[in-house]
Amino acid sequence: ETTVKIPNREIALARQYAIYICREMTNLSTTRIGAEFGGRDHSTVLHGSKKISDEMKTSDDMRKTIEILQKKISQAESYP
């Protein structure tokens, strides 16, 4: 069995992307989002979401990545 070691910071960043998108695209509470992401506290959800929001203001690459992900999710939701 082959396993690939992914650095924790990469996992954390991917989780923050997902949390940000959940906050933007759903009406779920921060408590509920935290629960869905392994029982994380609502303050962790707020922090992660704010971090991505702040970075999107200065990073075109991150903003474009988030926009692409949101578009793909929206398209998948409308798929019959």
PDB file of N, CA, C and O in Angstrom:
ATOM      1  N   GLU A   1       0.845  -1.181   0.000  1.00  0.00           N
ATOM      2  CA  GLU A   1       0.000   0.000   0.000  1.00  0.00           C
ATOM      3  C   GLU A   1       0.888   1.242   0.000  1.00  0.00           C
ATOM      4  O   GLU A   1       1.783   1.384   0.810  1.00  0.00           O
ATOM      5  N   THR A   2       0.618   2.144  -0.921  1.00  0.00           N
ATOM      6  CA  THR A   2       1.386   3.367  -1.032  1.00  0.00           C
ATOM      7  C   THR A   2       0.627   4.516  -0.383  1.00  0.00           C
ATOM      8  O   THR A   2      -0.567   4.682  -0.611  1.00  0.00           O
ATOM      9  N   THR A   3       1.331   5.293   0.421  1.00  0.00           N
ATOM     10  CA  THR A   3       0.716   6.469   1.016  1.00  0.00           C
ATOM     11  C   THR A   3       1.549   7.698   0.668  1.00  0.00           C
ATOM     12  O   THR A   3       2.753   7.611   0.495  1.00  0.00           O
ATOM     13  N   VAL A   4       0.876   8.817   0.571  1.00  0.00           N
ATOM     14  CA  VAL A   4       1.541  10.065   0.262  1.00  0.00           C
ATOM     15  C   VAL A   4       1.394  10.972   1.472  1.00  0.00           C
ATOM     16  O   VAL A   4       0.295  11.166   1.985  1.00  0.00           O
ATOM     17  N   LYS A   5       2.500  11.505   1.923  1.00  0.00           N
ATOM     18  CA  LYS A   5       2.461  12.406   3.071  1.00  0.00           C
ATOM     19  C   LYS A   5       2.204  13.826   2.571  1.00  0.00           C
ATOM     20  O   LYS A   5       2.966  14.367   1.775  1.00  0.00           O
ATOM     21  N   ILE A   6       1.102  14.403   3.025  1.00  0.00           N
ATOM     22  CA  ILE A   6       0.758  15.770   2.664  1.00  0.00           C
ATOM     23  C   ILE A   6       1.034  16.639   3.884  1.00  0.00           C
ATOM     24  O   ILE A   6       0.562  16.339   4.978  1.00  0.00           O
ATOM     25  N   PRO A   7       1.785  17.710   3.707  1.00  0.00           N
ATOM     26  CA  PRO A   7       2.067  18.592   4.846  1.00  0.00           C
ATOM     27  C   PRO A   7       0.782  19.125   5.492  1.00  0.00           C
ATOM     28  O   PRO A   7      -0.192  19.436   4.795  1.00  0.00           O
ATOM     29  N   ASN A   8       0.776  19.217   6.801  1.00  0.00           N
ATOM     30  CA  ASN A   8      -0.411  19.678   7.522  1.00  0.00           C
ATOM     31  C   ASN A   8      -0.887  21.044   7.058  1.00  0.00           C
ATOM     32  O   ASN A   8      -2.081  21.307   7.022  1.00  0.00           O
ATOM     33  N   ARG A   9       0.042  21.933   6.703  1.00  0.00           N
ATOM     34  CA  ARG A   9      -0.376  23.279   6.274  1.00  0.00           C
ATOM     35  C   ARG A   9      -1.174  23.217   4.978  1.00  0.00           C
ATOM     36  O   ARG A   9      -2.074  24.034   4.774  1.00  0.00           O
ATOM     37  N   GLU A  10      -0.862  22.265   4.113  1.00  0.00           N
ATOM     38  CA  GLU A  10      -1.638  22.116   2.877  1.00  0.00           C
ATOM     39  C   GLU A  10      -3.044  21.616   3.174  1.00  0.00           C
ATOM     40  O   GLU A  10      -4.009  22.062   2.559  1.00  0.00           O
ATOM     41  N   ILE A  11      -3.149  20.709   4.111  1.00  0.00           N
ATOM     42  CA  ILE A  11      -4.466  20.209   4.516  1.00  0.00           C
ATOM     43  C   ILE A  11      -5.267  21.327   5.163  1.00  0.00           C
ATOM     44  O   ILE A  11      -6.448  21.509   4.884  1.00  0.00           O
ATOM     45  N   ALA A  12      -4.611  22.092   6.029  1.00  0.00           N
ATOM     46  CA  ALA A  12      -5.291  23.198   6.706  1.00  0.00           C
ATOM     47  C   ALA A  12      -5.782  24.235   5.696  1.00  0.00           C
ATOM     48  O   ALA A  12      -6.905  24.750   5.817  1.00  0.00           O
ATOM     49  N   LEU A  13      -4.981  24.555   4.706  1.00  0.00           N
ATOM     50  CA  LEU A  13      -5.385  25.532   3.698  1.00  0.00           C
ATOM     51  C   LEU A  13      -6.586  25.023   2.896  1.00  0.00           C
ATOM     52  O   LEU A  13      -7.547  25.767   2.668  1.00  0.00           O
ATOM     53  N   ALA A  14      -6.547  23.770   2.511  1.00  0.00           N
ATOM     54  CA  ALA A  14      -7.672  23.188   1.765  1.00  0.00           C
ATOM     55  C   ALA A  14      -8.938  23.224   2.619  1.00  0.00           C
ATOM     56  O   ALA A  14     -10.031  23.532   2.122  1.00  0.00           O
ATOM     57  N   ARG A  15      -8.805  22.938   3.910  1.00  0.00           N
ATOM     58  CA  ARG A  15      -9.945  22.984   4.829  1.00  0.00           C
ATOM     59  C   ARG A  15     -10.474  24.420   4.928  1.00  0.00           C
ATOM     60  O   ARG A  15     -11.690  24.644   4.919  1.00  0.00           O
ATOM     61  N   GLN A  16      -9.580  25.397   5.001  1.00  0.00           N
ATOM     62  CA  GLN A  16     -10.008  26.793   5.081  1.00  0.00           C
ATOM     63  C   GLN A  16     -10.731  27.224   3.810  1.00  0.00           C
ATOM     64  O   GLN A  16     -11.721  27.948   3.867  1.00  0.00           O
ATOM     65  N   TYR A  17     -10.261  26.758   2.655  1.00  0.00           N
ATOM     66  CA  TYR A  17     -10.973  27.028   1.393  1.00  0.00           C
ATOM     67  C   TYR A  17     -12.397  26.489   1.500  1.00  0.00           C
ATOM     68  O   TYR A  17     -13.358  27.180   1.181  1.00  0.00           O
ATOM     69  N   ALA A  18     -12.511  25.242   1.922  1.00  0.00           N
ATOM     70  CA  ALA A  18     -13.820  24.590   2.001  1.00  0.00           C
ATOM     71  C   ALA A  18     -14.728  25.290   3.005  1.00  0.00           C
ATOM     72  O   ALA A  18     -15.928  25.471   2.748  1.00  0.00           O
ATOM     73  N   ILE A  19     -14.176  25.684   4.134  1.00  0.00           N
ATOM     74  CA  ILE A  19     -14.967  26.391   5.142  1.00  0.00           C
ATOM     75  C   ILE A  19     -15.448  27.728   4.592  1.00  0.00           C
ATOM     76  O   ILE A  19     -16.623  28.096   4.745  1.00  0.00           O
ATOM     77  N   TYR A  20     -14.563  28.454   3.940  1.00  0.00           N
ATOM     78  CA  TYR A  20     -14.945  29.735   3.343  1.00  0.00           C
ATOM     79  C   TYR A  20     -16.098  29.536   2.354  1.00  0.00           C
ATOM     80  O   TYR A  20     -17.100  30.258   2.382  1.00  0.00           O
ATOM     81  N   ILE A  21     -15.957  28.550   1.487  1.00  0.00           N
ATOM     82  CA  ILE A  21     -16.988  28.291   0.482  1.00  0.00           C
ATOM     83  C   ILE A  21     -18.301  27.888   1.147  1.00  0.00           C
ATOM     84  O   ILE A  21     -19.374  28.340   0.725  1.00  0.00           O
ATOM     85  N   CYS A  22     -18.245  27.090   2.184  1.00  0.00           N
ATOM     86  CA  CYS A  22     -19.465  26.717   2.912  1.00  0.00           C
ATOM     87  C   CYS A  22     -20.162  27.942   3.490  1.00  0.00           C
ATOM     88  O   CYS A  22     -21.383  28.062   3.426  1.00  0.00           O
ATOM     89  N   ARG A  23     -19.384  28.840   4.049  1.00  0.00           N
ATOM     90  CA  ARG A  23     -19.970  30.064   4.614  1.00  0.00           C
ATOM     91  C   ARG A  23     -20.597  30.923   3.533  1.00  0.00           C
ATOM     92  O   ARG A  23     -21.641  31.535   3.742  1.00  0.00           O
ATOM     93  N   GLU A  24     -19.963  30.980   2.369  1.00  0.00           N
ATOM     94  CA  GLU A  24     -20.455  31.821   1.285  1.00  0.00           C
ATOM     95  C   GLU A  24     -21.652  31.214   0.554  1.00  0.00           C
ATOM     96  O   GLU A  24     -22.511  31.946   0.081  1.00  0.00           O
ATOM     97  N   MET A  25     -21.691  29.887   0.460  1.00  0.00           N
ATOM     98  CA  MET A  25     -22.691  29.251  -0.394  1.00  0.00           C
ATOM     99  C   MET A  25     -23.831  28.575   0.356  1.00  0.00           C
ATOM    100  O   MET A  25     -24.739  28.036  -0.281  1.00  0.00           O
ATOM    101  N   THR A  26     -23.779  28.594   1.682  1.00  0.00           N
ATOM    102  CA  THR A  26     -24.855  27.976   2.456  1.00  0.00           C
ATOM    103  C   THR A  26     -25.335  28.949   3.534  1.00  0.00           C
ATOM    104  O   THR A  26     -24.711  29.971   3.795  1.00  0.00           O
ATOM    105  N   ASN A  27     -26.415  28.583   4.156  1.00  0.00           N
ATOM    106  CA  ASN A  27     -26.935  29.351   5.288  1.00  0.00           C
ATOM    107  C   ASN A  27     -26.616  28.659   6.609  1.00  0.00           C
ATOM    108  O   ASN A  27     -27.234  28.963   7.630  1.00  0.00           O
ATOM    109  N   LEU A  28     -25.667  27.733   6.583  1.00  0.00           N
ATOM    110  CA  LEU A  28     -25.325  27.003   7.803  1.00  0.00           C
ATOM    111  C   LEU A  28     -24.632  27.923   8.809  1.00  0.00           C
ATOM    112  O   LEU A  28     -23.871  28.820   8.432  1.00  0.00           O
ATOM    113  N   SER A  29     -24.877  27.666  10.071  1.00  0.00           N
ATOM    114  CA  SER A  29     -24.206  28.429  11.122  1.00  0.00           C
ATOM    115  C   SER A  29     -22.739  28.017  11.208  1.00  0.00           C
ATOM    116  O   SER A  29     -22.353  26.935  10.748  1.00  0.00           O
ATOM    117  N   THR A  30     -21.944  28.872  11.811  1.00  0.00           N
ATOM    118  CA  THR A  30     -20.527  28.535  11.989  1.00  0.00           C
ATOM    119  C   THR A  30     -20.384  27.310  12.893  1.00  0.00           C
ATOM    120  O   THR A  30     -19.471  26.509  12.696  1.00  0.00           O
ATOM    121  N   THR A  31     -21.293  27.156  13.836  1.00  0.00           N
ATOM    122  CA  THR A  31     -21.268  25.976  14.713  1.00  0.00           C
ATOM    123  C   THR A  31     -21.509  24.709  13.907  1.00  0.00           C
ATOM    124  O   THR A  31     -20.806  23.704  14.068  1.00  0.00           O
ATOM    125  N   ARG A  32     -22.488  24.758  13.017  1.00  0.00           N
ATOM    126  CA  ARG A  32     -22.812  23.588  12.186  1.00  0.00           C
ATOM    127  C   ARG A  32     -21.679  23.278  11.213  1.00  0.00           C
ATOM    128  O   ARG A  32     -21.310  22.116  11.011  1.00  0.00           O
ATOM    129  N   ILE A  33     -21.112  24.309  10.606  1.00  0.00           N
ATOM    130  CA  ILE A  33     -19.996  24.090   9.683  1.00  0.00           C
ATOM    131  C   ILE A  33     -18.833  23.452  10.433  1.00  0.00           C
ATOM    132  O   ILE A  33     -18.230  22.487   9.964  1.00  0.00           O
ATOM    133  N   GLY A  34     -18.528  23.967  11.617  1.00  0.00           N
ATOM    134  CA  GLY A  34     -17.457  23.394  12.435  1.00  0.00           C
ATOM    135  C   GLY A  34     -17.715  21.931  12.754  1.00  0.00           C
ATOM    136  O   GLY A  34     -16.793  21.102  12.700  1.00  0.00           O
ATOM    137  N   ALA A  35     -18.957  21.607  13.062  1.00  0.00           N
ATOM    138  CA  ALA A  35     -19.311  20.215  13.358  1.00  0.00           C
ATOM    139  C   ALA A  35     -19.072  19.320  12.143  1.00  0.00           C
ATOM    140  O   ALA A  35     -18.561  18.200  12.271  1.00  0.00           O
ATOM    141  N   GLU A  36     -19.397  19.827  10.963  1.00  0.00           N
ATOM    142  CA  GLU A  36     -19.212  19.057   9.732  1.00  0.00           C
ATOM    143  C   GLU A  36     -17.737  18.889   9.365  1.00  0.00           C
ATOM    144  O   GLU A  36     -17.390  17.973   8.635  1.00  0.00           O
ATOM    145  N   PHE A  37     -16.900  19.759   9.882  1.00  0.00           N
ATOM    146  CA  PHE A  37     -15.463  19.672   9.627  1.00  0.00           C
ATOM    147  C   PHE A  37     -14.725  19.094  10.831  1.00  0.00           C
ATOM    148  O   PHE A  37     -13.710  19.611  11.272  1.00  0.00           O
ATOM    149  N   GLY A  38     -15.245  18.012  11.336  1.00  0.00           N
ATOM    150  CA  GLY A  38     -14.558  17.269  12.376  1.00  0.00           C
ATOM    151  C   GLY A  38     -14.706  17.829  13.776  1.00  0.00           C
ATOM    152  O   GLY A  38     -13.827  17.645  14.611  1.00  0.00           O
ATOM    153  N   GLY A  39     -15.798  18.525  14.024  1.00  0.00           N
ATOM    154  CA  GLY A  39     -16.051  19.024  15.367  1.00  0.00           C
ATOM    155  C   GLY A  39     -15.257  20.260  15.730  1.00  0.00           C
ATOM    156  O   GLY A  39     -14.987  20.524  16.893  1.00  0.00           O
ATOM    157  N   ARG A  40     -14.908  21.038  14.731  1.00  0.00           N
ATOM    158  CA  ARG A  40     -14.153  22.263  15.012  1.00  0.00           C
ATOM    159  C   ARG A  40     -15.054  23.311  15.634  1.00  0.00           C
ATOM    160  O   ARG A  40     -16.252  23.366  15.378  1.00  0.00           O
ATOM    161  N   ASP A  41     -14.453  24.148  16.452  1.00  0.00           N
ATOM    162  CA  ASP A  41     -15.171  25.197  17.141  1.00  0.00           C
ATOM    163  C   ASP A  41     -15.619  26.274  16.151  1.00  0.00           C
ATOM    164  O   ASP A  41     -14.962  26.488  15.124  1.00  0.00           O
ATOM    165  N   HIS A  42     -16.703  26.967  16.477  1.00  0.00           N
ATOM    166  CA  HIS A  42     -17.192  28.021  15.581  1.00  0.00           C
ATOM    167  C   HIS A  42     -16.152  29.118  15.389  1.00  0.00           C
ATOM    168  O   HIS A  42     -16.067  29.718  14.322  1.00  0.00           O
ATOM    169  N   SER A  43     -15.322  29.365  16.386  1.00  0.00           N
ATOM    170  CA  SER A  43     -14.297  30.400  16.248  1.00  0.00           C
ATOM    171  C   SER A  43     -13.222  29.985  15.239  1.00  0.00           C
ATOM    172  O   SER A  43     -12.649  30.843  14.551  1.00  0.00           O
ATOM    173  N   THR A  44     -12.970  28.698  15.119  1.00  0.00           N
ATOM    174  CA  THR A  44     -12.035  28.192  14.117  1.00  0.00           C
ATOM    175  C   THR A  44     -12.606  28.432  12.722  1.00  0.00           C
ATOM    176  O   THR A  44     -11.877  28.809  11.799  1.00  0.00           O
ATOM    177  N   VAL A  45     -13.907  28.237  12.581  1.00  0.00           N
ATOM    178  CA  VAL A  45     -14.583  28.488  11.303  1.00  0.00           C
ATOM    179  C   VAL A  45     -14.480  29.969  10.951  1.00  0.00           C
ATOM    180  O   VAL A  45     -14.141  30.326   9.819  1.00  0.00           O
ATOM    181  N   LEU A  46     -14.745  30.829  11.917  1.00  0.00           N
ATOM    182  CA  LEU A  46     -14.651  32.274  11.681  1.00  0.00           C
ATOM    183  C   LEU A  46     -13.236  32.676  11.284  1.00  0.00           C
ATOM    184  O   LEU A  46     -13.040  33.441  10.330  1.00  0.00           O
ATOM    185  N   HIS A  47     -12.251  32.160  12.006  1.00  0.00           N
ATOM    186  CA  HIS A  47     -10.859  32.499  11.731  1.00  0.00           C
ATOM    187  C   HIS A  47     -10.445  32.040  10.327  1.00  0.00           C
ATOM    188  O   HIS A  47      -9.851  32.805   9.560  1.00  0.00           O
ATOM    189  N   GLY A  48     -10.749  30.794   9.991  1.00  0.00           N
ATOM    190  CA  GLY A  48     -10.376  30.252   8.682  1.00  0.00           C
ATOM    191  C   GLY A  48     -11.043  31.002   7.545  1.00  0.00           C
ATOM    192  O   GLY A  48     -10.416  31.317   6.534  1.00  0.00           O
ATOM    193  N   SER A  49     -12.313  31.317   7.720  1.00  0.00           N
ATOM    194  CA  SER A  49     -13.049  32.028   6.693  1.00  0.00           C
ATOM    195  C   SER A  49     -12.504  33.447   6.516  1.00  0.00           C
ATOM    196  O   SER A  49     -12.328  33.926   5.386  1.00  0.00           O
ATOM    197  N   LYS A  50     -12.215  34.125   7.610  1.00  0.00           N
ATOM    198  CA  LYS A  50     -11.664  35.480   7.537  1.00  0.00           C
ATOM    199  C   LYS A  50     -10.277  35.475   6.895  1.00  0.00           C
ATOM    200  O   LYS A  50      -9.949  36.354   6.092  1.00  0.00           O
ATOM    201  N   LYS A  51      -9.482  34.468   7.220  1.00  0.00           N
ATOM    202  CA  LYS A  51      -8.140  34.378   6.648  1.00  0.00           C
ATOM    203  C   LYS A  51      -8.216  34.280   5.124  1.00  0.00           C
ATOM    204  O   LYS A  51      -7.493  34.981   4.408  1.00  0.00           O
ATOM    205  N   ILE A  52      -9.097  33.431   4.620  1.00  0.00           N
ATOM    206  CA  ILE A  52      -9.240  33.279   3.172  1.00  0.00           C
ATOM    207  C   ILE A  52      -9.791  34.567   2.566  1.00  0.00           C
ATOM    208  O   ILE A  52      -9.297  35.052   1.544  1.00  0.00           O
ATOM    209  N   SER A  53     -10.790  35.152   3.196  1.00  0.00           N
ATOM    210  CA  SER A  53     -11.370  36.399   2.706  1.00  0.00           C
ATOM    211  C   SER A  53     -10.317  37.504   2.607  1.00  0.00           C
ATOM    212  O   SER A  53     -10.231  38.215   1.603  1.00  0.00           O
ATOM    213  N   ASP A  54      -9.495  37.631   3.638  1.00  0.00           N
ATOM    214  CA  ASP A  54      -8.435  38.642   3.640  1.00  0.00           C
ATOM    215  C   ASP A  54      -7.396  38.370   2.556  1.00  0.00           C
ATOM    216  O   ASP A  54      -6.960  39.287   1.860  1.00  0.00           O
ATOM    217  N   GLU A  55      -7.009  37.110   2.406  1.00  0.00           N
ATOM    218  CA  GLU A  55      -5.992  36.762   1.411  1.00  0.00           C
ATOM    219  C   GLU A  55      -6.511  36.944  -0.015  1.00  0.00           C
ATOM    220  O   GLU A  55      -5.745  37.260  -0.925  1.00  0.00           O
ATOM    221  N   MET A  56      -7.809  36.758  -0.214  1.00  0.00           N
ATOM    222  CA  MET A  56      -8.392  36.941  -1.540  1.00  0.00           C
ATOM    223  C   MET A  56      -8.270  38.392  -2.004  1.00  0.00           C
ATOM    224  O   MET A  56      -8.236  38.661  -3.199  1.00  0.00           O
ATOM    225  N   LYS A  57      -8.210  39.313  -1.053  1.00  0.00           N
ATOM    226  CA  LYS A  57      -8.097  40.734  -1.388  1.00  0.00           C
ATOM    227  C   LYS A  57      -6.729  41.075  -1.976  1.00  0.00           C
ATOM    228  O   LYS A  57      -6.597  42.046  -2.715  1.00  0.00           O
ATOM    229  N   THR A  58      -5.723  40.279  -1.642  1.00  0.00           N
ATOM    230  CA  THR A  58      -4.363  40.578  -2.105  1.00  0.00           C
ATOM    231  C   THR A  58      -3.795  39.539  -3.061  1.00  0.00           C
ATOM    232  O   THR A  58      -2.757  39.757  -3.669  1.00  0.00           O
ATOM    233  N   SER A  59      -4.476  38.411  -3.203  1.00  0.00           N
ATOM    234  CA  SER A  59      -3.970  37.343  -4.061  1.00  0.00           C
ATOM    235  C   SER A  59      -4.976  37.027  -5.170  1.00  0.00           C
ATOM    236  O   SER A  59      -6.020  36.414  -4.912  1.00  0.00           O
ATOM    237  N   ASP A  60      -4.638  37.449  -6.378  1.00  0.00           N
ATOM    238  CA  ASP A  60      -5.508  37.140  -7.514  1.00  0.00           C
ATOM    239  C   ASP A  60      -5.616  35.636  -7.739  1.00  0.00           C
ATOM    240  O   ASP A  60      -6.682  35.138  -8.093  1.00  0.00           O
ATOM    241  N   ASP A  61      -4.521  34.919  -7.519  1.00  0.00           N
ATOM    242  CA  ASP A  61      -4.539  33.470  -7.707  1.00  0.00           C
ATOM    243  C   ASP A  61      -5.534  32.811  -6.759  1.00  0.00           C
ATOM    244  O   ASP A  61      -6.304  31.936  -7.165  1.00  0.00           O
ATOM    245  N   MET A  62      -5.516  33.218  -5.492  1.00  0.00           N
ATOM    246  CA  MET A  62      -6.438  32.613  -4.531  1.00  0.00           C
ATOM    247  C   MET A  62      -7.880  32.989  -4.872  1.00  0.00           C
ATOM    248  O   MET A  62      -8.767  32.140  -4.828  1.00  0.00           O
ATOM    249  N   ARG A  63      -8.108  34.244  -5.228  1.00  0.00           N
ATOM    250  CA  ARG A  63      -9.456  34.678  -5.572  1.00  0.00           C
ATOM    251  C   ARG A  63      -9.979  33.888  -6.766  1.00  0.00           C
ATOM    252  O   ARG A  63     -11.107  33.399  -6.761  1.00  0.00           O
ATOM    253  N   LYS A  64      -9.141  33.713  -7.783  1.00  0.00           N
ATOM    254  CA  LYS A  64      -9.542  32.952  -8.970  1.00  0.00           C
ATOM    255  C   LYS A  64      -9.824  31.495  -8.624  1.00  0.00           C
ATOM    256  O   LYS A  64     -10.779  30.903  -9.126  1.00  0.00           O
ATOM    257  N   THR A  65      -8.993  30.917  -7.762  1.00  0.00           N
ATOM    258  CA  THR A  65      -9.197  29.518  -7.352  1.00  0.00           C
ATOM    259  C   THR A  65     -10.544  29.358  -6.660  1.00  0.00           C
ATOM    260  O   THR A  65     -11.308  28.437  -6.970  1.00  0.00           O
ATOM    261  N   ILE A  66     -10.841  30.249  -5.719  1.00  0.00           N
ATOM    262  CA  ILE A  66     -12.117  30.191  -5.002  1.00  0.00           C
ATOM    263  C   ILE A  66     -13.279  30.364  -5.980  1.00  0.00           C
ATOM    264  O   ILE A  66     -14.277  29.629  -5.908  1.00  0.00           O
ATOM    265  N   GLU A  67     -13.169  31.313  -6.889  1.00  0.00           N
ATOM    266  CA  GLU A  67     -14.232  31.539  -7.871  1.00  0.00           C
ATOM    267  C   GLU A  67     -14.469  30.307  -8.734  1.00  0.00           C
ATOM    268  O   GLU A  67     -15.617  29.942  -9.014  1.00  0.00           O
ATOM    269  N   ILE A  68     -13.398  29.660  -9.146  1.00  0.00           N
ATOM    270  CA  ILE A  68     -13.523  28.438  -9.960  1.00  0.00           C
ATOM    271  C   ILE A  68     -14.221  27.342  -9.160  1.00  0.00           C
ATOM    272  O   ILE A  68     -15.126  26.669  -9.663  1.00  0.00           O
ATOM    273  N   LEU A  69     -13.799  27.155  -7.918  1.00  0.00           N
ATOM    274  CA  LEU A  69     -14.425  26.134  -7.070  1.00  0.00           C
ATOM    275  C   LEU A  69     -15.907  26.420  -6.863  1.00  0.00           C
ATOM    276  O   LEU A  69     -16.745  25.513  -6.969  1.00  0.00           O
ATOM    277  N   GLN A  70     -16.248  27.675  -6.582  1.00  0.00           N
ATOM    278  CA  GLN A  70     -17.654  28.025  -6.380  1.00  0.00           C
ATOM    279  C   GLN A  70     -18.468  27.786  -7.646  1.00  0.00           C
ATOM    280  O   GLN A  70     -19.599  27.278  -7.576  1.00  0.00           O
ATOM    281  N   LYS A  71     -17.905  28.108  -8.790  1.00  0.00           N
ATOM    282  CA  LYS A  71     -18.609  27.892 -10.049  1.00  0.00           C
ATOM    283  C   LYS A  71     -18.845  26.400 -10.294  1.00  0.00           C
ATOM    284  O   LYS A  71     -19.936  25.995 -10.683  1.00  0.00           O
ATOM    285  N   LYS A  72     -17.820  25.585 -10.035  1.00  0.00           N
ATOM    286  CA  LYS A  72     -17.966  24.138 -10.234  1.00  0.00           C
ATOM    287  C   LYS A  72     -19.010  23.552  -9.281  1.00  0.00           C
ATOM    288  O   LYS A  72     -19.786  22.677  -9.671  1.00  0.00           O
ATOM    289  N   ILE A  73     -19.035  24.036  -8.053  1.00  0.00           N
ATOM    290  CA  ILE A  73     -20.032  23.562  -7.094  1.00  0.00           C
ATOM    291  C   ILE A  73     -21.428  23.957  -7.551  1.00  0.00           C
ATOM    292  O   ILE A  73     -22.352  23.144  -7.510  1.00  0.00           O
ATOM    293  N   SER A  74     -21.584  25.192  -7.999  1.00  0.00           N
ATOM    294  CA  SER A  74     -22.880  25.654  -8.484  1.00  0.00           C
ATOM    295  C   SER A  74     -23.358  24.840  -9.672  1.00  0.00           C
ATOM    296  O   SER A  74     -24.534  24.485  -9.777  1.00  0.00           O
ATOM    297  N   GLN A  75     -22.437  24.523 -10.587  1.00  0.00           N
ATOM    298  CA  GLN A  75     -22.782  23.714 -11.749  1.00  0.00           C
ATOM    299  C   GLN A  75     -23.191  22.307 -11.327  1.00  0.00           C
ATOM    300  O   GLN A  75     -24.132  21.737 -11.876  1.00  0.00           O
ATOM    301  N   ALA A  76     -22.497  21.749 -10.351  1.00  0.00           N
ATOM    302  CA  ALA A  76     -22.817  20.405  -9.878  1.00  0.00           C
ATOM    303  C   ALA A  76     -24.179  20.376  -9.199  1.00  0.00           C
ATOM    304  O   ALA A  76     -24.929  19.403  -9.327  1.00  0.00           O
ATOM    305  N   GLU A  77     -24.536  21.463  -8.505  1.00  0.00           N
ATOM    306  CA  GLU A  77     -25.833  21.537  -7.842  1.00  0.00           C
ATOM    307  C   GLU A  77     -26.974  21.556  -8.841  1.00  0.00           C
ATOM    308  O   GLU A  77     -28.053  21.060  -8.564  1.00  0.00           O
ATOM    309  N   SER A  78     -26.752  22.137  -9.998  1.00  0.00           N
ATOM    310  CA  SER A  78     -27.810  22.248 -11.003  1.00  0.00           C
ATOM    311  C   SER A  78     -27.837  21.069 -11.965  1.00  0.00           C
ATOM    312  O   SER A  78     -28.678  21.010 -12.843  1.00  0.00           O
ATOM    313  N   TYR A  79     -26.898  20.136 -11.784  1.00  0.00           N
ATOM    314  CA  TYR A  79     -26.858  18.954 -12.639  1.00  0.00           C
ATOM    315  C   TYR A  79     -28.054  18.071 -12.332  1.00  0.00           C
ATOM    316  O   TYR A  79     -28.333  17.778 -11.173  1.00  0.00           O
ATOM    317  N   PRO A  80     -28.779  17.646 -13.376  1.00  0.00           N
ATOM    318  CA  PRO A  80     -30.008  16.849 -13.139  1.00  0.00           C
ATOM    319  C   PRO A  80     -29.766  15.555 -12.488  1.00  0.00           C
ATOM    320  O   PRO A  80     -29.233  14.796 -12.142  1.00  0.00           O
TER     321      PRO A  80
END
